[in-house]
Short mmCIF file of C-alpha atoms in Angstrom, two decimals:
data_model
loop_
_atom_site.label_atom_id
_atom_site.label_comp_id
_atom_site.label_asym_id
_atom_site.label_seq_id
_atom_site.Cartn_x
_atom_site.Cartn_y
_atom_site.Cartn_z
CA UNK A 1 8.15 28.28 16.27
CA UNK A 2 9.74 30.85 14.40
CA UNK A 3 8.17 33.15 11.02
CA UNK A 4 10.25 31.19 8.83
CA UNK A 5 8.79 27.79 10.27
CA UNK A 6 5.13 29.22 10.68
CA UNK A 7 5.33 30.48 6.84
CA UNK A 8 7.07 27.18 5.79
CA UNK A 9 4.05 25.20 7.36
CA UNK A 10 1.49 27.64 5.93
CA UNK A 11 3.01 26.77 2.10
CA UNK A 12 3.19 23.24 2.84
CA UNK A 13 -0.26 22.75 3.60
CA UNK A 14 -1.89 24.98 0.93
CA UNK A 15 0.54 23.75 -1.40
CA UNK A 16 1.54 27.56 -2.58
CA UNK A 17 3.62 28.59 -5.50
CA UNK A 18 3.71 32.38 -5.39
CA UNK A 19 5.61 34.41 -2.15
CA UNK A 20 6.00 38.13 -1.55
CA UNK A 21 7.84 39.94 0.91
CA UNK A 22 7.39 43.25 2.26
CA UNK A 23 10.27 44.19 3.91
CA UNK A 24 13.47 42.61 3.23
CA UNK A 25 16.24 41.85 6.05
CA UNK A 26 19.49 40.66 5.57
CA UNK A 27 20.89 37.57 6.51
CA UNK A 28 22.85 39.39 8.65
CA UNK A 29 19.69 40.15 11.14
CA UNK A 30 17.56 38.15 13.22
CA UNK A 31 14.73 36.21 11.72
CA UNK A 32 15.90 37.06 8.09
CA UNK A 33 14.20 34.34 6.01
CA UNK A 34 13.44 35.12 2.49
CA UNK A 35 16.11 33.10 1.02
CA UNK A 36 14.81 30.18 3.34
CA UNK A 37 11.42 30.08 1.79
CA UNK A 38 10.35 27.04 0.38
CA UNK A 39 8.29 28.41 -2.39
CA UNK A 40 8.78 28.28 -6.13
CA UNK A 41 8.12 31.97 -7.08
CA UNK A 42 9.89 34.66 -4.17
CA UNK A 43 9.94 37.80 -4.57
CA UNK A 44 10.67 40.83 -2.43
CA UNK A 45 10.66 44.14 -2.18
CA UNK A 46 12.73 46.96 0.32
CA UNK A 47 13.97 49.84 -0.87
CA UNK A 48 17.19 49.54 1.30
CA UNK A 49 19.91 49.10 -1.31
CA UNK A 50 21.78 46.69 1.25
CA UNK A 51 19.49 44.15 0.98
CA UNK A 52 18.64 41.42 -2.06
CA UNK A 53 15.01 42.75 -2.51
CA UNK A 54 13.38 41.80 -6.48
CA UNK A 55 11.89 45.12 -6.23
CA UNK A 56 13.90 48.12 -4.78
CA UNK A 57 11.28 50.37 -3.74
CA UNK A 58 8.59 51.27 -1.07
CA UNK A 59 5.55 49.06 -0.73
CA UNK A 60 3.40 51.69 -2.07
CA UNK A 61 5.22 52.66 -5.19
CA UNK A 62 5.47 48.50 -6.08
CA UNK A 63 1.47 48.17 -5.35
CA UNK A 64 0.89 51.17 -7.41
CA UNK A 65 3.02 50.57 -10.21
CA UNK A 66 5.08 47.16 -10.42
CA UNK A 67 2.92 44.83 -9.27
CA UNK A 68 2.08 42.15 -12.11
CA UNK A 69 0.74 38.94 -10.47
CA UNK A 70 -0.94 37.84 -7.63
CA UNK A 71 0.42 35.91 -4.86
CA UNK A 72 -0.07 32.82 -2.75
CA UNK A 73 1.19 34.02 0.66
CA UNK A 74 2.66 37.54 1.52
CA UNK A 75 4.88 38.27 4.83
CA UNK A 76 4.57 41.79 5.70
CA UNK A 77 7.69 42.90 7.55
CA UNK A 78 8.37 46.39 6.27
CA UNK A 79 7.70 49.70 8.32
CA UNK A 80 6.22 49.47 11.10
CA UNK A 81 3.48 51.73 11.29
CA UNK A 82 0.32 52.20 11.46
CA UNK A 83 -0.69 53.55 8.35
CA UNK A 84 1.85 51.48 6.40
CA UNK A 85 1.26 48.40 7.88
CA UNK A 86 -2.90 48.83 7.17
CA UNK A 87 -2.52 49.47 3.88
CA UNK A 88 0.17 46.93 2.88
CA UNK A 89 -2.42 44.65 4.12
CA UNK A 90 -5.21 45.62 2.25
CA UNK A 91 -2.99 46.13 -0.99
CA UNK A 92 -2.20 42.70 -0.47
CA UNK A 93 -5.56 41.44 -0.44
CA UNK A 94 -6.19 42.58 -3.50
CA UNK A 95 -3.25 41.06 -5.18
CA UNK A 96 -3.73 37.56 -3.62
CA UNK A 97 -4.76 34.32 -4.93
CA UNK A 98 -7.93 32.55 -3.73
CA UNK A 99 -7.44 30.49 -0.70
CA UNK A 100 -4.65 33.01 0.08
CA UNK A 101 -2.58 33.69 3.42
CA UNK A 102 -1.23 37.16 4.62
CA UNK A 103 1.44 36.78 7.76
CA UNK A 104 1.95 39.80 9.50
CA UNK A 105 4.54 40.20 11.92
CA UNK A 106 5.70 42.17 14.71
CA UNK A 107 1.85 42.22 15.65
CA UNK A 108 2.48 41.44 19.38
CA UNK A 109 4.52 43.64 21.93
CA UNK A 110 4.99 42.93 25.50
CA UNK A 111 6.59 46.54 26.36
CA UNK A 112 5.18 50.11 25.57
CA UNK A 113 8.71 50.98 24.71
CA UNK A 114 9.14 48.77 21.94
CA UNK A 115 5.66 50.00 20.44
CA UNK A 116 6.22 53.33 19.89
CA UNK A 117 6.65 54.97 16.45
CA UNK A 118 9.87 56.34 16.66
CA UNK A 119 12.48 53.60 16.25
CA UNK A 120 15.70 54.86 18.30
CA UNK A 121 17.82 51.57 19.20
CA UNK A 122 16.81 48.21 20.39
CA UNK A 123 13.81 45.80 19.52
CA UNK A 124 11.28 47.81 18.18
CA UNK A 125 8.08 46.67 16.79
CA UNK A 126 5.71 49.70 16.23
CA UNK A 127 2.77 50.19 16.20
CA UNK A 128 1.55 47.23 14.39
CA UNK A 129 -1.06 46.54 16.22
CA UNK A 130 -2.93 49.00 15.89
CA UNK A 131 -3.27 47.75 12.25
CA UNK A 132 -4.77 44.36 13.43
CA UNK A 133 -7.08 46.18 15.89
CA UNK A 134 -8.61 48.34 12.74
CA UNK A 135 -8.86 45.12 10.77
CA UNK A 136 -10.47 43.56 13.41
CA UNK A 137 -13.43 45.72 14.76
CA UNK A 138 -14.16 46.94 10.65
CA UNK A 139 -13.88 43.85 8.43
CA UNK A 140 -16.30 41.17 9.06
CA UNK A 141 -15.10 39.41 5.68
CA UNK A 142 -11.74 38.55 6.92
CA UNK A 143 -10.26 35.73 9.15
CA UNK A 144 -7.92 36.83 11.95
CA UNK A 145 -5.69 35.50 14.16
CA UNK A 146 -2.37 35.74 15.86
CA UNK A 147 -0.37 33.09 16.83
CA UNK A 148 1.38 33.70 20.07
CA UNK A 149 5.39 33.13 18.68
CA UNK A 150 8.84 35.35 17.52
CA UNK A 151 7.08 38.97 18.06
CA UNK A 152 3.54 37.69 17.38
CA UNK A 153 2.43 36.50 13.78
CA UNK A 154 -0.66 37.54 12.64
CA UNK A 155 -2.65 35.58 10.06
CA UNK A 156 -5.07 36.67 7.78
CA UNK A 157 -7.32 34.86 5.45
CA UNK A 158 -10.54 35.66 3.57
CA UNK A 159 -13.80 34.35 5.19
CA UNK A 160 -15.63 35.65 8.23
CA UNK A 161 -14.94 37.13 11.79
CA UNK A 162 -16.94 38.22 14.55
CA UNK A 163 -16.29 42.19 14.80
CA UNK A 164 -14.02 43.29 18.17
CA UNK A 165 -16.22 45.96 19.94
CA UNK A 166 -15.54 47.75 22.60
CA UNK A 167 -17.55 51.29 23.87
CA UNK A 168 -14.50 52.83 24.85
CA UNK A 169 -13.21 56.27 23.17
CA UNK A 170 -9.57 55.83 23.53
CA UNK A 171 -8.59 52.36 21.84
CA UNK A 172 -5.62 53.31 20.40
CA UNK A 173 -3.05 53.15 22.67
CA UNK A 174 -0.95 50.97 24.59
CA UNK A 175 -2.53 50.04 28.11
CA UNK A 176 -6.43 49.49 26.15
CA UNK A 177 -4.02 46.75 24.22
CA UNK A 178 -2.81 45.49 26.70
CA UNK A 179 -5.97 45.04 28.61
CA UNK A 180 -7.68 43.77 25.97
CA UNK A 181 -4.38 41.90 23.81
CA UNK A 182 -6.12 38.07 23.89
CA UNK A 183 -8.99 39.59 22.32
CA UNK A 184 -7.79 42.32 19.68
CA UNK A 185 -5.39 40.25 18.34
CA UNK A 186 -7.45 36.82 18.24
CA UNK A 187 -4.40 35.52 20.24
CA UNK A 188 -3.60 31.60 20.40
CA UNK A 189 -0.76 28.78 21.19
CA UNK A 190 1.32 27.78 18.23
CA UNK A 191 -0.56 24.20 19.43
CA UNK A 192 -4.12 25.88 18.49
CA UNK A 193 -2.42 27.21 15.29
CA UNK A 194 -1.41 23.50 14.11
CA UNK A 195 -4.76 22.03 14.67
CA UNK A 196 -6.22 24.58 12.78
CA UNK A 197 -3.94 24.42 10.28
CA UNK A 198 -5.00 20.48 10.48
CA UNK A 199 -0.79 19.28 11.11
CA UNK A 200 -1.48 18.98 14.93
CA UNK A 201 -0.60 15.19 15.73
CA UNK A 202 -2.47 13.52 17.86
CA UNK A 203 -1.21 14.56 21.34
CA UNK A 204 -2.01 17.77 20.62
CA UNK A 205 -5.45 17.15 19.56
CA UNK A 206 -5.96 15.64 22.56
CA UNK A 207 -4.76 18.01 25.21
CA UNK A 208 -6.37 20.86 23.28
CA UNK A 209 -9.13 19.08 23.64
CA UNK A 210 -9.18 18.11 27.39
CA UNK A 211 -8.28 22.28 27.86
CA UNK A 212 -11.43 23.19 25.96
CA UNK A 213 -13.75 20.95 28.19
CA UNK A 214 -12.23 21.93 31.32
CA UNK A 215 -13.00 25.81 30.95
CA UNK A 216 -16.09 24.69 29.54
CA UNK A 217 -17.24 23.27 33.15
#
C-alpha cells in the first residue's frame, strides 16, 4: 500500500471533502500524488516554483497568513525536520475539521543515513520522527499510529493515547529509535490499519484475530 492508496482509503471511509498538502512533488518524482487525490476540494502548498502548488509559499507563512478554511485530511510531506514537521502538525490541528485525519509521511527510516538532517543525495527522510516521538510521549489528546508502508505513514486523529515513557536522557537520536521504533511510532501492518479503519474483509479479520490470541497464550 502506497500514500496515495492509504489517503484514498482514509477519504473514502470518512467521506471527506476538503484536502491539503504540505509539500508538493512533481509528477516527475516518486510517490507524487496530489493530482491523484480523490477529494473534491485539493489544495497545496510548496514554495518550489516547479511544482503546481495552490499556495506558493512555506508552510508557516500559509498557516500564518493564507489559510481560510479548515480541512478534512492533510498529508504533510514538506521539509523534513524536526521543528518543521512538529509544527506543521500542530498548525494543522487547528485548521482541521471534526472527525479529521493528519497523514504524515516519511515517519519511518530503516538507515541512520537516510535520517539525518542534512539532505545530500539519495533517499532521505529526516528527522521525522523525532516529530512523532514528541507527539507521542506529550499529547495524551491525540490518536497515533503508523502504518508500516512506502517510508512509514503516520496517522493522527483527535481522541486519546496512552503517553510513550521512557527514563532515558538521550531519546533523540537514532539507535534509542531504533530500539524502541514498534513502540514510538505506534507501528502496525497495513492489515491492522484496514480493520481499524473497518475495510478489512473477512480473511483479514480472521487471521488478525488468530495472531492476537496466539501471543496472548
Amino acid at each position: 500500500m502506497k500514500r496515495l492508496e492509504l489517503i484514498n482509503s482514509i477519504i473514502k471511509k470518512e467521506g471527506y471533502k476538503k484536502y491539503l498538502e504540505i509539500g508538493v512533488n512533481t509528477p516527475a518524482q516518486p510517490g507524487w500524488v496530489h493530482n491523484k487525490i480523490d477529494v473534491e476540494v485539493k489544495h497545496g502548498v510548496d514554495p518550489a516554483e516547479k511544482v503546481n502548488a495552490t499556495f506558493k509559499m512555506t508552510s508557516d507563512e500559509f498557516f500564518e497568513n493564507h489559510i481560510s478554511t479548515k480541512y478534512d485530511i492533510v498529508f504533510i510531506d514538506g521539509l523534513h525536520l524536526f521543528e518543521q514537521v512538529h509544527r506543521d502538525i500542530l498548525n494543522s490541528l487547528k485548521w482541521l475539521n471534526e472527525n479529521g485525519t493528519i497523514v504524515v509521511h516519511d515517519c519511518n527510516p530503516l538507515l541512520e543515513k537516510t535520517q539525518v538532517r542534512e539532505h545530500t543525495s539519495g533517499a532521505w527522510h529526516g528527522d521525522v520522527w523525532k516529530a512523532i516521538l514528541k507527539l507521542r510521549m506529550e499529547n495524551p489528546e491525540l490518536e497515533i499510529y503508523t502504518v508500516d508502508t512506502d517510508e512509514g505513514c503516520a496517522v493522527i486523529r483527535t481522541g486519546y493515547q496512552r503517553l510513550f515513557k521512557t527514563n532515558e536522557k538521550e531519546i533523540y537520536n537514532f539507535n534509542f529509535f531504533n530500539l524502541h521504533r514498534k513502540e514510538i511510532l505506534n507501528l502496525i501492518n497495513i492489515r491492522e490499519f484496514k480493520i481499524k479503519l473497518g475495510t478489512a474483509d473477512w480473511i483479514d479479520k480472521t487471521i488478525e484475530n488468530i495472531r492476537k490470541i496466539i501471543s496472548n497464550q
